[in-house]
Amino acid sequence: MRVLAVEDDHRIAADVAAALESAGFHAETCANGEEAWFRGDTEDYDLIVLDLGLPGMDGLSVLKRWRAAGREVPVLVLTARGAWHERVEGIEAGADDYLPKPFRMEELVARARALVRRAAGHGAAVQNAGALSLDTNRMAVTVRGVPVPVTALEYRLLAYLVLNRDRVIPPTELLEHVYGDDDSREANALEAVIARLRRKVGPGVIGTRRGFGYFVEGGGA
Amino acid sequence: MRVLAVEDDHRIAADVAAALESAGFHAETCANGEEAWFRGDTEDYDLIVLDLGLPGMDGLSVLKRWRAAGREVPVLVLTARGAWHERVEGIEAGADDYLPKPFRMEELVARARALVRRAAGHGAAVQNAGALSLDTNRMAVTVRGVPVPVTALEYRLLAYLVLNRDRVIPPTELLEHVYGDDDSREANALEAVIARLRRKVGPGVIGTRRGFGYFVEGGGA
DNA sequence: CGGGGGCTGTCAGCTTGCTGTCAGCGGCGC
DNA sequence: GCGCCGCTGACAGCAAGCTGACAGCCCCCG
């Protein structure tokens, strides 16, 4: 199980490597974009952990190059907290998962394991909740088997609700998760997104508990 | 569900305690390191929320001492924003999760729940008292298995009563807890809410002790 | 480099149903 | 039996949340 950790902050790199090692991976590190690209292109890794903020070639470019070259190694992207556009770009560029900084090493390890497992063929990357079904790989949504086109923002919101199904989520928590911390939005923005989502997925999927927040119910595990 | 919140800033401590209480925990607070260590070592808590910046014994030392003594209680560490080394040290010292200040109470509660659930295998966030059953995740109430729709205000009131079951709660205390401190309401408002609740949950659930206050009895743990 | 389409935040108006107030009643305690 | 505390049902005010429209923005495409 070889892992390449691409991270320019040496302390974080060392921490990540240590955590992965103790989880049973063989970890190598690399601190700049060009080298990362070269090694990812010429060596065979079971997983690559990729920080986006890199000196030299940008992490996103590195990832895109790998994908363009047909490399299908699972990539776990590390993004700055709140910079969700980075996440979206990362996913679109072909990342398999992302992890906002700062994170706990345990979480990194857990996701790394999940990615490797999924790549090995065992992973259920589809989350179901009632009539809703959410493909976390393709960022696609279906309702009762019918595909529903959703935007990136809508997907993030819906994914959070589905992930926390059977729990009422306060608007503040949703706002923070969906928009990071840069909060200059009117509270109404959230309601607008909810409304648009509801129109797409149909009634009876996203519920409101007045005074508390929103929820989806999770019949389908 | 006992929680110990160790925090030297009394206002933060009060906020944290209030948030945890309304989430169904029984919260105790403590403002200095030595006392925290002693109580964490001698009492049985389901979760400890630990601020690192403490007068007296430092939070990290407290945590290390607990771990050295074999105490495996889940610990959620509060760190100053951006103090990376604190987080790493905290994790290494045996913390189960950390939360950078400033944080939202919702996030604290969410992480607290996650920690407790993880530690307890699968603790359902459900509080029972007699025929009453109160799901703190869905903010839902059932009586003898029958779901009862309650409003936000009613839920808050009922949750407080259930949390303090087998104790007579004076109206003043209820008012203070359910509404902030803005006591511009007539005393009758509380009675109105109680009446509406009683009509919904049926008789024999919420009792009155004339001249003292209200209570619910807690047969079902 | 300019045009266009899709995404998203803001706004205003509206609906819904929660909630405080009031007046009158009932029952408990003395 | 009397008084007072607490209960109840009605009601109106109001705030939370919904919706449709619109405009700014970004990105893609020509």
Short mmCIF file of C-alpha atoms (C1' of nucleotides) in Angstrom, two decimals:
data_model
loop_
_atom_site.label_atom_id
_atom_site.label_comp_id
_atom_site.label_asym_id
_atom_site.label_seq_id
_atom_site.Cartn_x
_atom_site.Cartn_y
_atom_site.Cartn_z
CA MET A 1 0.00 0.00 0.00
CA ARG A 2 2.02 2.93 -1.24
CA VAL A 3 0.86 6.44 -0.57
CA LEU A 4 2.29 9.67 -1.86
CA ALA A 5 1.68 12.72 0.32
CA VAL A 6 2.12 15.98 -1.57
CA GLU A 7 2.35 18.86 0.88
CA ASP A 8 4.70 21.81 1.03
CA ASP A 9 4.45 22.39 4.77
CA HIS A 10 7.03 19.99 6.05
CA ARG A 11 5.52 19.61 9.48
CA ILE A 12 2.12 18.72 8.12
CA ALA A 13 3.75 16.43 5.61
CA ALA A 14 5.59 14.65 8.38
CA ASP A 15 2.42 14.35 10.45
CA VAL A 16 0.45 12.99 7.54
CA ALA A 17 3.18 10.52 6.67
CA ALA A 18 3.44 9.37 10.26
CA ALA A 19 -0.29 8.89 10.57
CA LEU A 20 -0.45 6.93 7.34
CA GLU A 21 2.53 4.81 8.30
CA SER A 22 1.00 3.88 11.59
CA ALA A 23 -2.17 2.96 9.73
CA GLY A 24 -0.25 0.43 7.71
CA PHE A 25 0.54 2.40 4.58
CA HIS A 26 3.94 2.96 3.16
CA ALA A 27 4.12 6.73 2.87
CA GLU A 28 6.35 8.90 0.76
CA THR A 29 6.30 12.68 0.74
CA CYS A 30 6.95 15.31 -1.83
CA ALA A 31 6.89 19.07 -1.48
CA ASN A 32 6.54 20.63 -4.90
CA GLY A 33 4.26 20.36 -7.89
CA GLU A 34 6.64 19.27 -10.61
CA GLU A 35 8.11 16.47 -8.59
CA ALA A 36 4.65 15.38 -7.55
CA TRP A 37 3.49 15.25 -11.12
CA PHE A 38 6.52 13.30 -12.22
CA ARG A 39 6.31 10.73 -9.47
CA GLY A 40 2.57 10.33 -9.74
CA ASP A 41 2.99 9.78 -13.45
CA THR A 42 5.85 7.32 -13.31
CA GLU A 43 5.28 5.42 -10.08
CA ASP A 44 2.39 3.27 -9.03
CA TYR A 45 0.67 4.49 -5.91
CA ASP A 46 -2.44 3.13 -4.27
CA LEU A 47 -3.37 6.60 -3.09
CA ILE A 48 -2.17 10.16 -3.42
CA VAL A 49 -2.88 12.83 -0.81
CA LEU A 50 -2.62 16.16 -2.57
CA ASP A 51 -2.46 19.62 -1.09
CA LEU A 52 -3.72 22.25 -3.51
CA GLY A 53 -1.54 25.12 -2.35
CA LEU A 54 1.86 24.19 -3.73
CA PRO A 55 4.95 26.06 -4.84
CA GLY A 56 5.76 25.48 -8.46
CA MET A 57 3.03 23.73 -10.36
CA ASP A 58 -0.36 24.16 -8.72
CA GLY A 59 -1.99 21.10 -7.19
CA LEU A 60 -5.02 21.36 -9.43
CA SER A 61 -2.87 21.42 -12.55
CA VAL A 62 -0.97 18.41 -11.32
CA LEU A 63 -4.19 16.53 -10.80
CA LYS A 64 -5.57 17.50 -14.18
CA ARG A 65 -2.38 16.37 -15.86
CA TRP A 66 -2.55 13.00 -14.22
CA ARG A 67 -6.12 12.53 -15.30
CA ALA A 68 -5.38 13.75 -18.78
CA ALA A 69 -2.63 11.15 -18.93
CA GLY A 70 -5.11 8.50 -17.94
CA ARG A 71 -3.81 7.86 -14.43
CA GLU A 72 -6.66 6.64 -12.30
CA VAL A 73 -4.96 6.52 -8.94
CA PRO A 74 -7.33 7.64 -6.13
CA VAL A 75 -6.57 11.21 -5.08
CA LEU A 76 -7.54 12.77 -1.77
CA VAL A 77 -7.37 16.54 -1.99
CA LEU A 78 -6.59 18.79 0.97
CA THR A 79 -8.24 22.21 0.80
CA ALA A 80 -8.16 25.29 2.96
CA ARG A 81 -11.10 25.65 5.31
CA GLY A 82 -13.99 27.47 3.77
CA ALA A 83 -12.51 27.54 0.29
CA TRP A 84 -15.25 25.41 -1.12
CA HIS A 85 -14.67 26.50 -4.65
CA GLU A 86 -11.39 24.66 -4.34
CA ARG A 87 -13.28 21.55 -3.43
CA VAL A 88 -15.59 21.83 -6.37
CA GLU A 89 -12.70 22.47 -8.71
CA GLY A 90 -10.87 19.57 -7.14
CA ILE A 91 -13.75 17.19 -7.68
CA GLU A 92 -14.20 18.41 -11.21
CA ALA A 93 -10.53 17.95 -11.87
CA GLY A 94 -10.88 14.34 -10.88
CA ALA A 95 -10.29 14.16 -7.15
CA ASP A 96 -11.98 11.25 -5.41
CA ASP A 97 -12.46 12.97 -2.08
CA TYR A 98 -11.47 16.15 -0.33
CA LEU A 99 -10.67 17.07 3.23
CA PRO A 100 -10.82 20.65 4.50
CA LYS A 101 -7.93 21.89 6.61
CA PRO A 102 -7.45 21.71 9.45
CA PHE A 103 -8.33 18.08 9.90
CA ARG A 104 -7.68 15.33 12.34
CA MET A 105 -5.22 12.67 11.34
CA GLU A 106 -7.76 10.02 12.24
CA GLU A 107 -10.12 11.46 9.70
CA LEU A 108 -7.45 11.54 7.06
CA VAL A 109 -6.64 7.92 7.74
CA ALA A 110 -10.28 6.93 7.69
CA ARG A 111 -10.86 8.58 4.35
CA ALA A 112 -7.66 7.20 2.96
CA ARG A 113 -8.78 3.71 3.91
CA ALA A 114 -12.20 4.31 2.42
CA LEU A 115 -10.70 5.51 -0.85
CA VAL A 116 -8.38 2.56 -1.15
CA ARG A 117 -11.21 0.20 -0.37
CA ARG A 118 -13.44 1.86 -2.90
CA ALA A 119 -10.75 1.72 -5.53
CA ALA A 120 -10.35 -1.97 -4.79
CA GLY A 121 -13.95 -2.46 -5.75
CA HIS A 122 -15.77 -2.57 -2.43
CA GLY A 123 -17.16 0.89 -1.90
CA ALA A 124 -20.66 2.07 -1.71
CA ALA A 125 -20.28 5.62 -2.82
CA VAL A 126 -24.02 5.96 -3.12
CA GLN A 127 -26.01 7.33 -0.24
CA ASN A 128 -29.73 6.70 -0.05
CA ALA A 129 -32.32 8.51 2.00
CA GLY A 130 -35.92 7.75 1.27
CA ALA A 131 -36.59 8.33 -2.40
CA LEU A 132 -33.34 10.24 -2.68
CA SER A 133 -30.17 8.69 -3.95
CA LEU A 134 -26.90 10.53 -4.01
CA ASP A 135 -23.86 9.37 -5.95
CA THR A 136 -20.91 10.90 -4.16
CA ASN A 137 -18.54 9.96 -6.93
CA ARG A 138 -20.38 11.63 -9.76
CA MET A 139 -21.97 14.27 -7.57
CA ALA A 140 -25.24 13.17 -9.09
CA VAL A 141 -28.71 12.98 -7.57
CA THR A 142 -31.64 10.76 -8.44
CA VAL A 143 -35.16 10.71 -7.03
CA ARG A 144 -36.96 7.38 -7.35
CA GLY A 145 -34.45 6.45 -10.01
CA VAL A 146 -35.00 9.60 -12.03
CA PRO A 147 -31.84 11.67 -12.41
CA VAL A 148 -32.15 15.23 -11.16
CA PRO A 149 -29.67 17.87 -12.32
CA VAL A 150 -28.35 19.86 -9.40
CA THR A 151 -25.78 22.62 -9.21
CA ALA A 152 -22.64 22.40 -7.10
CA LEU A 153 -24.13 24.51 -4.35
CA GLU A 154 -27.34 22.55 -4.28
CA TYR A 155 -25.41 19.32 -4.21
CA ARG A 156 -23.33 20.38 -1.25
CA LEU A 157 -26.41 21.37 0.69
CA LEU A 158 -28.29 18.22 -0.16
CA ALA A 159 -25.29 16.04 0.57
CA TYR A 160 -24.97 17.52 4.02
CA LEU A 161 -28.62 16.91 4.72
CA VAL A 162 -28.42 13.34 3.46
CA LEU A 163 -25.25 12.65 5.39
CA ASN A 164 -26.98 13.89 8.51
CA ARG A 165 -30.32 12.32 7.69
CA ASP A 166 -32.87 11.98 10.46
CA ARG A 167 -31.40 14.97 12.20
CA VAL A 168 -32.78 18.49 12.13
CA ILE A 169 -30.04 20.82 10.92
CA PRO A 170 -30.16 24.43 12.11
CA PRO A 171 -29.77 27.03 9.35
CA THR A 172 -26.62 28.36 11.00
CA GLU A 173 -24.97 24.98 10.73
CA LEU A 174 -26.03 24.61 7.11
CA LEU A 175 -24.75 28.06 6.27
CA GLU A 176 -21.42 27.37 7.85
CA HIS A 177 -21.00 24.08 6.13
CA VAL A 178 -22.16 25.15 2.72
CA TYR A 179 -20.44 28.52 2.60
CA GLY A 180 -17.40 28.06 4.78
CA ASP A 181 -16.92 31.00 7.12
CA ASP A 182 -16.96 34.01 4.83
CA ASP A 183 -20.40 35.00 5.95
CA SER A 184 -21.77 38.10 4.33
CA ARG A 185 -24.87 36.52 2.95
CA GLU A 186 -28.40 37.31 3.88
CA ALA A 187 -30.16 34.52 5.68
CA ASN A 188 -32.53 34.37 2.78
CA ALA A 189 -29.92 32.94 0.46
CA LEU A 190 -30.25 29.58 2.15
CA GLU A 191 -34.00 29.60 1.78
CA ALA A 192 -33.63 30.37 -1.88
CA VAL A 193 -31.37 27.38 -2.43
CA ILE A 194 -33.73 25.17 -0.45
CA ALA A 195 -36.64 26.35 -2.56
CA ARG A 196 -34.82 25.63 -5.80
CA LEU A 197 -33.82 22.21 -4.56
CA ARG A 198 -37.37 21.42 -3.54
CA ARG A 199 -38.67 22.34 -6.92
CA LYS A 200 -36.18 19.93 -8.46
CA VAL A 201 -36.47 16.95 -6.17
CA GLY A 202 -40.19 17.27 -5.62
CA PRO A 203 -42.18 17.61 -2.43
CA GLY A 204 -41.80 15.44 0.63
CA VAL A 205 -38.04 15.13 0.46
CA ILE A 206 -36.68 18.12 2.32
CA GLY A 207 -38.66 18.93 5.42
CA THR A 208 -38.79 22.03 7.58
CA ARG A 209 -39.14 22.12 11.32
CA ARG A 210 -40.13 25.66 11.99
CA GLY A 211 -37.85 27.28 14.52
CA PHE A 212 -35.25 24.51 14.27
CA GLY A 213 -34.11 23.87 10.73
CA TYR A 214 -34.27 21.46 7.82
CA PHE A 215 -34.06 17.68 7.51
CA VAL A 216 -34.42 14.71 5.22
CA GLU A 217 -35.68 11.37 6.41
CA GLY A 218 -33.63 8.29 5.82
CA GLY A 219 -35.74 5.29 5.04
CA GLY A 220 -33.31 3.74 2.60
CA ALA A 221 -30.21 3.36 4.79
CA MET B 1 -25.29 11.85 29.81
CA ARG B 2 -22.95 13.82 32.03
CA VAL B 3 -20.63 16.36 30.51
CA LEU B 4 -17.91 18.34 32.20
CA ALA B 5 -17.08 21.65 30.55
CA VAL B 6 -13.68 22.98 31.63
CA GLU B 7 -13.40 26.63 30.65
CA ASP B 8 -12.10 29.61 32.58
CA ASP B 9 -14.11 32.24 30.74
CA HIS B 10 -17.38 32.16 32.62
CA ARG B 11 -19.45 33.48 29.80
CA ILE B 12 -18.23 30.91 27.34
CA ALA B 13 -18.65 28.26 30.00
CA ALA B 14 -22.25 29.29 30.56
CA ASP B 15 -22.99 29.31 26.84
CA VAL B 16 -21.43 25.92 26.35
CA ALA B 17 -23.32 24.48 29.29
CA ALA B 18 -26.60 25.90 28.02
CA ALA B 19 -26.07 24.54 24.53
CA LEU B 20 -25.21 21.10 25.84
CA GLU B 21 -28.15 21.11 28.20
CA SER B 22 -30.60 21.90 25.45
CA ALA B 23 -29.06 19.08 23.45
CA GLY B 24 -29.97 16.64 26.16
CA PHE B 25 -26.77 16.51 28.16
CA HIS B 26 -26.42 17.21 31.82
CA ALA B 27 -23.63 19.76 31.90
CA GLU B 28 -21.33 20.69 34.76
CA THR B 29 -18.69 23.38 34.55
CA CYS B 30 -15.32 23.90 36.11
CA ALA B 31 -12.93 26.80 35.73
CA ASN B 32 -9.48 25.67 36.79
CA GLY B 33 -7.05 22.93 35.99
CA GLU B 34 -6.63 21.26 39.35
CA GLU B 35 -10.33 20.95 39.95
CA ALA B 36 -10.83 19.69 36.41
CA TRP B 37 -8.22 17.02 36.89
CA PHE B 38 -9.69 15.94 40.19
CA ARG B 39 -13.24 15.75 38.94
CA GLY B 40 -12.30 14.05 35.71
CA ASP B 41 -10.33 11.52 37.71
CA THR B 42 -12.91 10.78 40.36
CA GLU B 43 -16.23 11.25 38.60
CA ASP B 44 -17.68 9.38 35.66
CA TYR B 45 -18.40 11.66 32.74
CA ASP B 46 -19.59 10.67 29.30
CA LEU B 47 -17.70 13.54 27.76
CA ILE B 48 -15.30 16.27 28.81
CA VAL B 49 -15.00 19.55 26.94
CA LEU B 50 -11.58 20.93 27.76
CA ASP B 51 -10.21 24.39 27.12
CA LEU B 52 -6.43 24.35 26.91
CA GLY B 53 -5.78 27.84 28.22
CA LEU B 54 -6.48 27.45 31.91
CA PRO B 55 -5.31 29.11 35.10
CA GLY B 56 -3.50 26.72 37.38
CA MET B 57 -2.70 23.42 35.79
CA ASP B 58 -2.55 23.64 32.00
CA GLY B 59 -5.23 21.84 30.03
CA LEU B 60 -2.73 19.65 28.23
CA SER B 61 -1.21 18.49 31.48
CA VAL B 62 -4.63 17.70 32.82
CA LEU B 63 -5.42 15.64 29.76
CA LYS B 64 -2.10 13.78 29.90
CA ARG B 65 -2.65 12.98 33.55
CA TRP B 66 -6.04 11.53 32.87
CA ARG B 67 -4.68 9.36 30.10
CA ALA B 68 -1.71 8.32 32.21
CA ALA B 69 -4.17 7.26 34.89
CA GLY B 70 -6.02 5.17 32.33
CA ARG B 71 -9.14 7.29 32.07
CA GLU B 72 -10.62 6.79 28.64
CA VAL B 73 -13.40 9.35 28.77
CA PRO B 74 -13.87 11.09 25.40
CA VAL B 75 -12.28 14.54 25.48
CA LEU B 76 -13.15 17.39 23.12
CA VAL B 77 -10.42 20.02 23.20
CA LEU B 78 -11.03 23.72 22.56
CA THR B 79 -8.06 25.50 21.05
CA ALA B 80 -7.30 29.05 20.06
CA ARG B 81 -7.83 29.66 16.38
CA GLY B 82 -4.80 28.97 14.32
CA ALA B 83 -2.76 27.49 17.18
CA TRP B 84 -1.71 24.49 15.19
CA HIS B 85 0.77 23.10 17.63
CA GLU B 86 -1.90 23.04 20.30
CA ARG B 87 -4.06 20.81 18.18
CA VAL B 88 -1.30 18.42 17.36
CA GLU B 89 -0.21 18.31 20.98
CA GLY B 90 -3.80 17.86 22.01
CA ILE B 91 -4.31 14.90 19.73
CA GLU B 92 -1.04 13.40 20.84
CA ALA B 93 -1.97 13.89 24.46
CA GLY B 94 -5.06 11.81 23.85
CA ALA B 95 -7.81 14.20 22.82
CA ASP B 96 -10.55 12.64 20.72
CA ASP B 97 -11.47 15.76 18.83
CA TYR B 98 -10.66 19.43 18.81
CA LEU B 99 -12.58 22.57 17.97
CA PRO B 100 -10.88 25.86 17.15
CA LYS B 101 -12.21 29.01 18.81
CA PRO B 102 -14.32 30.80 17.99
CA PHE B 103 -16.86 28.15 17.16
CA ARG B 104 -20.59 27.90 16.79
CA MET B 105 -22.53 26.20 19.51
CA GLU B 106 -24.21 24.01 16.93
CA GLU B 107 -20.87 22.64 15.89
CA LEU B 108 -19.85 21.97 19.45
CA VAL B 109 -23.07 20.09 20.05
CA ALA B 110 -22.72 18.13 16.83
CA ARG B 111 -19.21 17.04 17.68
CA ALA B 112 -20.15 16.29 21.26
CA ARG B 113 -22.93 14.04 20.03
CA ALA B 114 -20.63 12.33 17.58
CA LEU B 115 -18.03 11.66 20.25
CA VAL B 116 -20.51 10.30 22.73
CA ARG B 117 -22.14 8.14 20.10
CA ARG B 118 -18.80 6.80 18.99
CA ALA B 119 -17.76 6.07 22.55
CA ALA B 120 -21.03 4.44 23.49
CA GLY B 121 -21.12 2.21 20.45
CA HIS B 122 -24.47 3.50 19.30
CA GLY B 123 -26.12 5.69 21.85
CA ALA B 124 -29.44 6.85 20.52
CA ALA B 125 -29.94 10.50 21.35
CA VAL B 126 -33.28 9.72 22.89
CA GLN B 127 -34.41 10.78 26.32
CA ASN B 128 -37.20 8.93 28.07
CA ALA B 129 -39.36 9.93 30.99
CA GLY B 130 -42.38 7.81 31.74
CA ALA B 131 -44.51 7.53 28.64
CA LEU B 132 -42.61 10.44 27.10
CA SER B 133 -39.81 9.94 24.67
CA LEU B 134 -37.80 12.79 23.26
CA ASP B 135 -35.55 12.47 20.22
CA THR B 136 -32.97 15.23 20.45
CA ASN B 137 -31.78 14.63 16.90
CA ARG B 138 -35.09 14.99 15.19
CA MET B 139 -36.46 17.38 17.78
CA ALA B 140 -39.40 15.01 17.90
CA VAL B 141 -41.62 13.84 20.75
CA THR B 142 -43.54 10.60 21.14
CA VAL B 143 -45.93 9.51 23.87
CA ARG B 144 -46.27 5.76 24.24
CA GLY B 145 -44.81 5.41 20.79
CA VAL B 146 -47.26 7.82 19.20
CA PRO B 147 -45.55 10.80 17.57
CA VAL B 148 -46.72 14.16 18.85
CA PRO B 149 -46.09 17.29 16.80
CA VAL B 150 -44.62 20.05 18.94
CA THR B 151 -43.46 23.55 18.13
CA ALA B 152 -39.97 24.84 18.80
CA LEU B 153 -40.99 26.60 21.97
CA GLU B 154 -42.92 23.65 23.28
CA TYR B 155 -40.03 21.36 22.55
CA ARG B 156 -37.57 23.51 24.42
CA LEU B 157 -39.84 23.63 27.41
CA LEU B 158 -40.53 19.94 27.40
CA ALA B 159 -36.88 19.10 26.90
CA TYR B 160 -35.97 21.10 29.96
CA LEU B 161 -38.60 19.36 32.03
CA VAL B 162 -37.53 15.92 30.84
CA LEU B 163 -33.89 16.73 31.40
CA ASN B 164 -34.68 17.73 34.97
CA ARG B 165 -37.23 15.00 35.51
CA ASP B 166 -38.32 14.20 39.04
CA ARG B 167 -37.61 17.76 40.06
CA VAL B 168 -40.11 20.56 40.47
CA ILE B 169 -39.10 23.47 38.25
CA PRO B 170 -40.18 26.95 39.35
CA PRO B 171 -41.85 29.01 36.64
CA THR B 172 -39.12 31.61 36.92
CA GLU B 173 -36.49 29.02 36.06
CA LEU B 174 -38.53 27.75 33.14
CA LEU B 175 -39.06 31.26 31.84
CA GLU B 176 -35.39 32.03 32.07
CA HIS B 177 -34.42 28.87 30.28
CA VAL B 178 -37.04 28.89 27.56
CA TYR B 179 -36.83 32.57 26.75
CA GLY B 180 -33.49 34.25 27.15
CA ASP B 181 -33.61 36.93 29.79
CA ASP B 182 -35.90 39.35 28.03
CA ASP B 183 -38.67 39.05 30.58
CA SER B 184 -41.15 41.22 28.82
CA ARG B 185 -43.73 38.50 28.83
CA GLU B 186 -46.66 38.14 31.10
CA ALA B 187 -46.41 35.23 33.45
CA ASN B 188 -49.42 33.78 31.74
CA ALA B 189 -47.49 33.04 28.57
CA LEU B 190 -45.82 30.09 30.23
CA GLU B 191 -49.13 28.70 31.41
CA ALA B 192 -50.45 28.95 27.91
CA VAL B 193 -47.57 26.94 26.53
CA ILE B 194 -47.97 24.34 29.27
CA ALA B 195 -51.65 24.07 28.50
CA ARG B 196 -51.02 23.54 24.80
CA LEU B 197 -48.40 20.94 25.58
CA ARG B 198 -50.74 19.09 27.91
CA ARG B 199 -53.42 18.97 25.33
CA LYS B 200 -50.95 17.42 22.92
CA VAL B 201 -49.20 14.89 25.13
CA GLY B 202 -52.28 13.93 27.10
CA PRO B 203 -52.95 14.03 30.83
CA GLY B 204 -50.68 12.64 33.50
CA VAL B 205 -47.42 13.67 31.86
CA ILE B 206 -46.76 17.19 33.03
CA GLY B 207 -47.62 17.72 36.67
CA THR B 208 -48.17 20.88 38.69
CA ARG B 209 -47.16 21.51 42.26
CA ARG B 210 -49.26 24.43 43.24
CA GLY B 211 -47.14 27.32 44.40
CA PHE B 212 -43.87 25.68 43.32
CA GLY B 213 -43.77 24.79 39.69
CA TYR B 214 -44.01 22.01 37.10
CA PHE B 215 -42.48 18.58 36.77
CA VAL B 216 -42.47 15.33 34.83
CA GLU B 217 -41.82 11.97 36.40
CA GLY B 218 -39.09 9.79 35.01
CA GLY B 219 -39.96 6.13 35.17
CA GLY B 220 -38.22 5.18 31.95
CA ALA B 221 -34.62 6.17 32.69
"C1'" DC C 1 -12.78 39.94 -27.07
"C1'" DG C 2 -17.75 40.12 -26.93
"C1'" DG C 3 -22.11 37.72 -26.26
"C1'" DG C 4 -24.94 34.42 -23.86
"C1'" DG C 5 -26.50 31.22 -20.61
"C1'" DG C 6 -26.55 29.30 -16.26
"C1'" DC C 7 -25.86 29.99 -11.32
"C1'" DT C 8 -26.81 32.46 -7.22
"C1'" DG C 9 -27.70 36.36 -3.96
"C1'" DT C 10 -31.10 39.87 -3.01
"C1'" DC C 11 -35.59 41.75 -2.64
"C1'" DA C 12 -40.49 42.32 -1.81
"C1'" DG C 13 -44.72 40.38 -1.00
"C1'" DC C 14 -47.21 36.78 0.83
"C1'" DT C 15 -48.71 32.68 3.56
"C1'" DT C 16 -48.64 30.04 7.50
"C1'" DG C 17 -49.07 28.91 11.89
"C1'" DC C 18 -46.77 30.02 16.28
"C1'" DT C 19 -47.37 32.64 20.43
"C1'" DG C 20 -48.61 36.28 23.77
"C1'" DT C 21 -52.62 38.38 25.63
"C1'" DC C 22 -57.06 38.53 27.57
"C1'" DA C 23 -61.15 37.33 29.94
"C1'" DG C 24 -63.51 34.04 32.22
"C1'" DC C 25 -63.70 29.73 34.72
"C1'" DG C 26 -62.45 25.94 37.86
"C1'" DG C 27 -60.44 23.69 41.53
"C1'" DC C 28 -57.34 23.49 45.39
"C1'" DG C 29 -56.26 25.04 49.90
"C1'" DC C 30 -57.44 27.28 53.90
"C1'" DG D 1 -67.47 28.85 51.51
"C1'" DC D 2 -64.09 32.01 49.85
"C1'" DG D 3 -60.12 33.56 47.64
"C1'" DC D 4 -56.52 32.92 44.75
"C1'" DC D 5 -53.63 30.46 41.78
"C1'" DG D 6 -53.62 28.19 37.85
"C1'" DC D 7 -56.20 26.49 33.52
"C1'" DT D 8 -58.49 27.17 29.16
"C1'" DG D 9 -60.24 28.65 24.67
"C1'" DA D 10 -60.42 32.47 21.54
"C1'" DC D 11 -58.06 35.77 19.00
"C1'" DA D 12 -55.01 38.87 16.85
"C1'" DG D 13 -50.31 40.23 15.96
"C1'" DC D 14 -46.31 38.91 14.12
"C1'" DA D 15 -42.29 36.56 12.69
"C1'" DA D 16 -40.36 32.63 10.21
"C1'" DG D 17 -40.22 30.80 6.10
"C1'" DC D 18 -41.74 30.43 0.96
"C1'" DT D 19 -41.86 32.08 -3.63
"C1'" DG D 20 -41.20 34.36 -8.08
"C1'" DA D 21 -38.68 37.91 -10.18
"C1'" DC D 22 -34.54 40.10 -11.17
"C1'" DA D 23 -29.84 41.40 -11.58
"C1'" DG D 24 -24.92 40.61 -11.09
"C1'" DC D 25 -21.47 37.49 -11.91
"C1'" DC D 26 -18.69 34.03 -13.87
"C1'" DC D 27 -17.62 30.90 -17.21
"C1'" DC D 28 -17.96 29.05 -21.54
"C1'" DC D 29 -18.31 29.51 -26.24
"C1'" DG D 30 -18.01 31.64 -30.46
#
